[in-house]
Amino acid sequence: PKDIKIDRQIAVIYELRRFWRYHPVTIRILTGLNAHWSSEPEVGRDRLFLELHKTVQYAKKRLWIQRMLGRAD
Protein backbone atom coordinates (compact mmCIF):
# COMPACT_ATOMS: atom_id res chain seq x y z
CA PRO A 1 0.00 0.00 0.00
CA LYS A 2 1.03 3.60 -0.61
CA ASP A 3 0.82 4.44 3.12
CA ILE A 4 3.65 2.03 3.86
CA LYS A 5 5.73 3.50 1.04
CA ILE A 6 5.25 7.02 2.42
CA ASP A 7 6.06 5.82 5.96
CA ARG A 8 9.29 4.25 4.73
CA GLN A 9 10.25 7.42 2.88
CA ILE A 10 9.56 9.48 6.01
CA ALA A 11 11.70 7.13 8.10
CA VAL A 12 14.60 7.34 5.64
CA ILE A 13 14.41 11.13 5.53
CA TYR A 14 14.39 11.28 9.33
CA GLU A 15 17.39 8.95 9.59
CA LEU A 16 19.43 11.24 7.34
CA ARG A 17 19.71 13.54 10.38
CA ARG A 18 22.11 11.07 11.99
CA PHE A 19 24.76 11.42 9.30
CA TRP A 20 26.03 14.92 10.07
CA ARG A 21 29.01 14.65 7.73
CA TYR A 22 26.58 14.31 4.84
CA HIS A 23 24.37 17.25 5.81
CA PRO A 24 25.53 19.44 2.88
CA VAL A 25 24.57 16.80 0.31
CA THR A 26 21.46 15.85 2.30
CA ILE A 27 20.26 19.45 2.03
CA ARG A 28 20.90 19.50 -1.72
CA ILE A 29 19.17 16.15 -2.31
CA LEU A 30 16.12 16.94 -0.19
CA THR A 31 15.76 20.40 -1.74
CA GLY A 32 15.80 18.79 -5.19
CA LEU A 33 13.30 16.14 -4.14
CA ASN A 34 11.04 18.82 -2.72
CA ALA A 35 11.01 20.65 -6.06
CA HIS A 36 10.43 17.41 -8.00
CA TRP A 37 7.73 16.03 -5.73
CA SER A 38 5.94 19.39 -5.55
CA SER A 39 5.31 19.16 -9.29
CA GLU A 40 3.75 15.71 -8.88
CA PRO A 41 1.02 15.89 -6.23
CA GLU A 42 0.21 12.65 -4.46
CA VAL A 43 -2.16 11.86 -1.61
CA GLY A 44 -0.39 11.61 1.73
CA ARG A 45 2.69 13.53 0.72
CA ASP A 46 1.94 16.31 3.20
CA ARG A 47 3.49 14.19 5.97
CA LEU A 48 6.48 13.50 3.76
CA PHE A 49 6.96 17.20 2.97
CA LEU A 50 6.72 18.06 6.67
CA GLU A 51 9.49 15.60 7.57
CA LEU A 52 11.56 16.72 4.58
CA HIS A 53 11.37 20.36 5.69
CA LYS A 54 12.12 19.48 9.33
CA THR A 55 15.15 17.44 8.28
CA VAL A 56 16.49 20.20 6.02
CA GLN A 57 16.14 22.72 8.85
CA TYR A 58 17.81 20.33 11.30
CA ALA A 59 20.69 19.69 8.89
CA LYS A 60 21.19 23.41 8.24
CA LYS A 61 21.24 24.14 11.97
CA ARG A 62 23.70 21.33 12.71
CA LEU A 63 25.90 22.37 9.79
CA TRP A 64 25.96 25.94 11.08
CA ILE A 65 26.89 24.73 14.58
CA GLN A 66 29.67 22.54 13.19
CA ARG A 67 31.05 25.47 11.21
CA MET A 68 30.96 27.73 14.25
CA LEU A 69 32.88 25.11 16.21
CA GLY A 70 35.38 24.70 13.36
CA ARG A 71 34.43 21.06 12.79
CA ALA A 72 32.89 21.24 9.35
CA ASP A 73 34.51 19.11 6.67
C-alpha atoms as an extended CHARMM CRD file, in Angstrom:
* protein
*
        73  EXT
         1         1  PRO       CA              0.0000000000        0.0000000000        0.0000000000  PROA      1               0.0000000000
         2         2  LYS       CA              1.0270000000        3.5950000000       -0.6060000000  PROA      2               0.0000000000
         3         3  ASP       CA              0.8220000000        4.4420000000        3.1160000000  PROA      3               0.0000000000
         4         4  ILE       CA              3.6530000000        2.0290000000        3.8600000000  PROA      4               0.0000000000
         5         5  LYS       CA              5.7350000000        3.5000000000        1.0440000000  PROA      5               0.0000000000
         6         6  ILE       CA              5.2500000000        7.0160000000        2.4170000000  PROA      6               0.0000000000
         7         7  ASP       CA              6.0650000000        5.8200000000        5.9600000000  PROA      7               0.0000000000
         8         8  ARG       CA              9.2910000000        4.2510000000        4.7260000000  PROA      8               0.0000000000
         9         9  GLN       CA             10.2520000000        7.4200000000        2.8820000000  PROA      9               0.0000000000
        10        10  ILE       CA              9.5580000000        9.4840000000        6.0130000000  PROA      10              0.0000000000
        11        11  ALA       CA             11.6980000000        7.1290000000        8.1010000000  PROA      11              0.0000000000
        12        12  VAL       CA             14.5970000000        7.3400000000        5.6430000000  PROA      12              0.0000000000
        13        13  ILE       CA             14.4100000000       11.1290000000        5.5290000000  PROA      13              0.0000000000
        14        14  TYR       CA             14.3910000000       11.2830000000        9.3270000000  PROA      14              0.0000000000
        15        15  GLU       CA             17.3910000000        8.9490000000        9.5930000000  PROA      15              0.0000000000
        16        16  LEU       CA             19.4280000000       11.2450000000        7.3420000000  PROA      16              0.0000000000
        17        17  ARG       CA             19.7130000000       13.5440000000       10.3750000000  PROA      17              0.0000000000
        18        18  ARG       CA             22.1090000000       11.0690000000       11.9930000000  PROA      18              0.0000000000
        19        19  PHE       CA             24.7550000000       11.4170000000        9.3010000000  PROA      19              0.0000000000
        20        20  TRP       CA             26.0340000000       14.9200000000       10.0660000000  PROA      20              0.0000000000
        21        21  ARG       CA             29.0140000000       14.6460000000        7.7340000000  PROA      21              0.0000000000
        22        22  TYR       CA             26.5800000000       14.3070000000        4.8440000000  PROA      22              0.0000000000
        23        23  HSD       CA             24.3740000000       17.2460000000        5.8110000000  PROA      23              0.0000000000
        24        24  PRO       CA             25.5330000000       19.4410000000        2.8850000000  PROA      24              0.0000000000
        25        25  VAL       CA             24.5750000000       16.8040000000        0.3130000000  PROA      25              0.0000000000
        26        26  THR       CA             21.4560000000       15.8540000000        2.2980000000  PROA      26              0.0000000000
        27        27  ILE       CA             20.2600000000       19.4460000000        2.0320000000  PROA      27              0.0000000000
        28        28  ARG       CA             20.8960000000       19.4980000000       -1.7210000000  PROA      28              0.0000000000
        29        29  ILE       CA             19.1750000000       16.1520000000       -2.3060000000  PROA      29              0.0000000000
        30        30  LEU       CA             16.1200000000       16.9410000000       -0.1900000000  PROA      30              0.0000000000
        31        31  THR       CA             15.7620000000       20.3970000000       -1.7370000000  PROA      31              0.0000000000
        32        32  GLY       CA             15.8030000000       18.7890000000       -5.1920000000  PROA      32              0.0000000000
        33        33  LEU       CA             13.2960000000       16.1360000000       -4.1440000000  PROA      33              0.0000000000
        34        34  ASN       CA             11.0390000000       18.8190000000       -2.7180000000  PROA      34              0.0000000000
        35        35  ALA       CA             11.0130000000       20.6460000000       -6.0610000000  PROA      35              0.0000000000
        36        36  HSD       CA             10.4260000000       17.4110000000       -8.0040000000  PROA      36              0.0000000000
        37        37  TRP       CA              7.7310000000       16.0290000000       -5.7260000000  PROA      37              0.0000000000
        38        38  SER       CA              5.9400000000       19.3890000000       -5.5550000000  PROA      38              0.0000000000
        39        39  SER       CA              5.3080000000       19.1640000000       -9.2880000000  PROA      39              0.0000000000
        40        40  GLU       CA              3.7500000000       15.7050000000       -8.8840000000  PROA      40              0.0000000000
        41        41  PRO       CA              1.0180000000       15.8920000000       -6.2310000000  PROA      41              0.0000000000
        42        42  GLU       CA              0.2060000000       12.6490000000       -4.4550000000  PROA      42              0.0000000000
        43        43  VAL       CA             -2.1580000000       11.8570000000       -1.6140000000  PROA      43              0.0000000000
        44        44  GLY       CA             -0.3890000000       11.6050000000        1.7320000000  PROA      44              0.0000000000
        45        45  ARG       CA              2.6890000000       13.5280000000        0.7170000000  PROA      45              0.0000000000
        46        46  ASP       CA              1.9420000000       16.3100000000        3.1970000000  PROA      46              0.0000000000
        47        47  ARG       CA              3.4950000000       14.1900000000        5.9680000000  PROA      47              0.0000000000
        48        48  LEU       CA              6.4850000000       13.5000000000        3.7560000000  PROA      48              0.0000000000
        49        49  PHE       CA              6.9640000000       17.2010000000        2.9710000000  PROA      49              0.0000000000
        50        50  LEU       CA              6.7210000000       18.0590000000        6.6660000000  PROA      50              0.0000000000
        51        51  GLU       CA              9.4910000000       15.6010000000        7.5650000000  PROA      51              0.0000000000
        52        52  LEU       CA             11.5570000000       16.7190000000        4.5840000000  PROA      52              0.0000000000
        53        53  HSD       CA             11.3680000000       20.3590000000        5.6940000000  PROA      53              0.0000000000
        54        54  LYS       CA             12.1240000000       19.4840000000        9.3260000000  PROA      54              0.0000000000
        55        55  THR       CA             15.1540000000       17.4360000000        8.2770000000  PROA      55              0.0000000000
        56        56  VAL       CA             16.4950000000       20.2010000000        6.0200000000  PROA      56              0.0000000000
        57        57  GLN       CA             16.1360000000       22.7250000000        8.8480000000  PROA      57              0.0000000000
        58        58  TYR       CA             17.8130000000       20.3340000000       11.2980000000  PROA      58              0.0000000000
        59        59  ALA       CA             20.6950000000       19.6890000000        8.8920000000  PROA      59              0.0000000000
        60        60  LYS       CA             21.1880000000       23.4080000000        8.2380000000  PROA      60              0.0000000000
        61        61  LYS       CA             21.2430000000       24.1440000000       11.9680000000  PROA      61              0.0000000000
        62        62  ARG       CA             23.6970000000       21.3320000000       12.7110000000  PROA      62              0.0000000000
        63        63  LEU       CA             25.9010000000       22.3680000000        9.7930000000  PROA      63              0.0000000000
        64        64  TRP       CA             25.9550000000       25.9410000000       11.0810000000  PROA      64              0.0000000000
        65        65  ILE       CA             26.8870000000       24.7320000000       14.5800000000  PROA      65              0.0000000000
        66        66  GLN       CA             29.6690000000       22.5350000000       13.1900000000  PROA      66              0.0000000000
        67        67  ARG       CA             31.0480000000       25.4670000000       11.2070000000  PROA      67              0.0000000000
        68        68  MET       CA             30.9570000000       27.7290000000       14.2520000000  PROA      68              0.0000000000
        69        69  LEU       CA             32.8850000000       25.1070000000       16.2130000000  PROA      69              0.0000000000
        70        70  GLY       CA             35.3760000000       24.6970000000       13.3550000000  PROA      70              0.0000000000
        71        71  ARG       CA             34.4290000000       21.0640000000       12.7880000000  PROA      71              0.0000000000
        72        72  ALA       CA             32.8910000000       21.2360000000        9.3460000000  PROA      72              0.0000000000
        73        73  ASP       CA             34.5050000000       19.1060000000        6.6680000000  PROA      73              0.0000000000
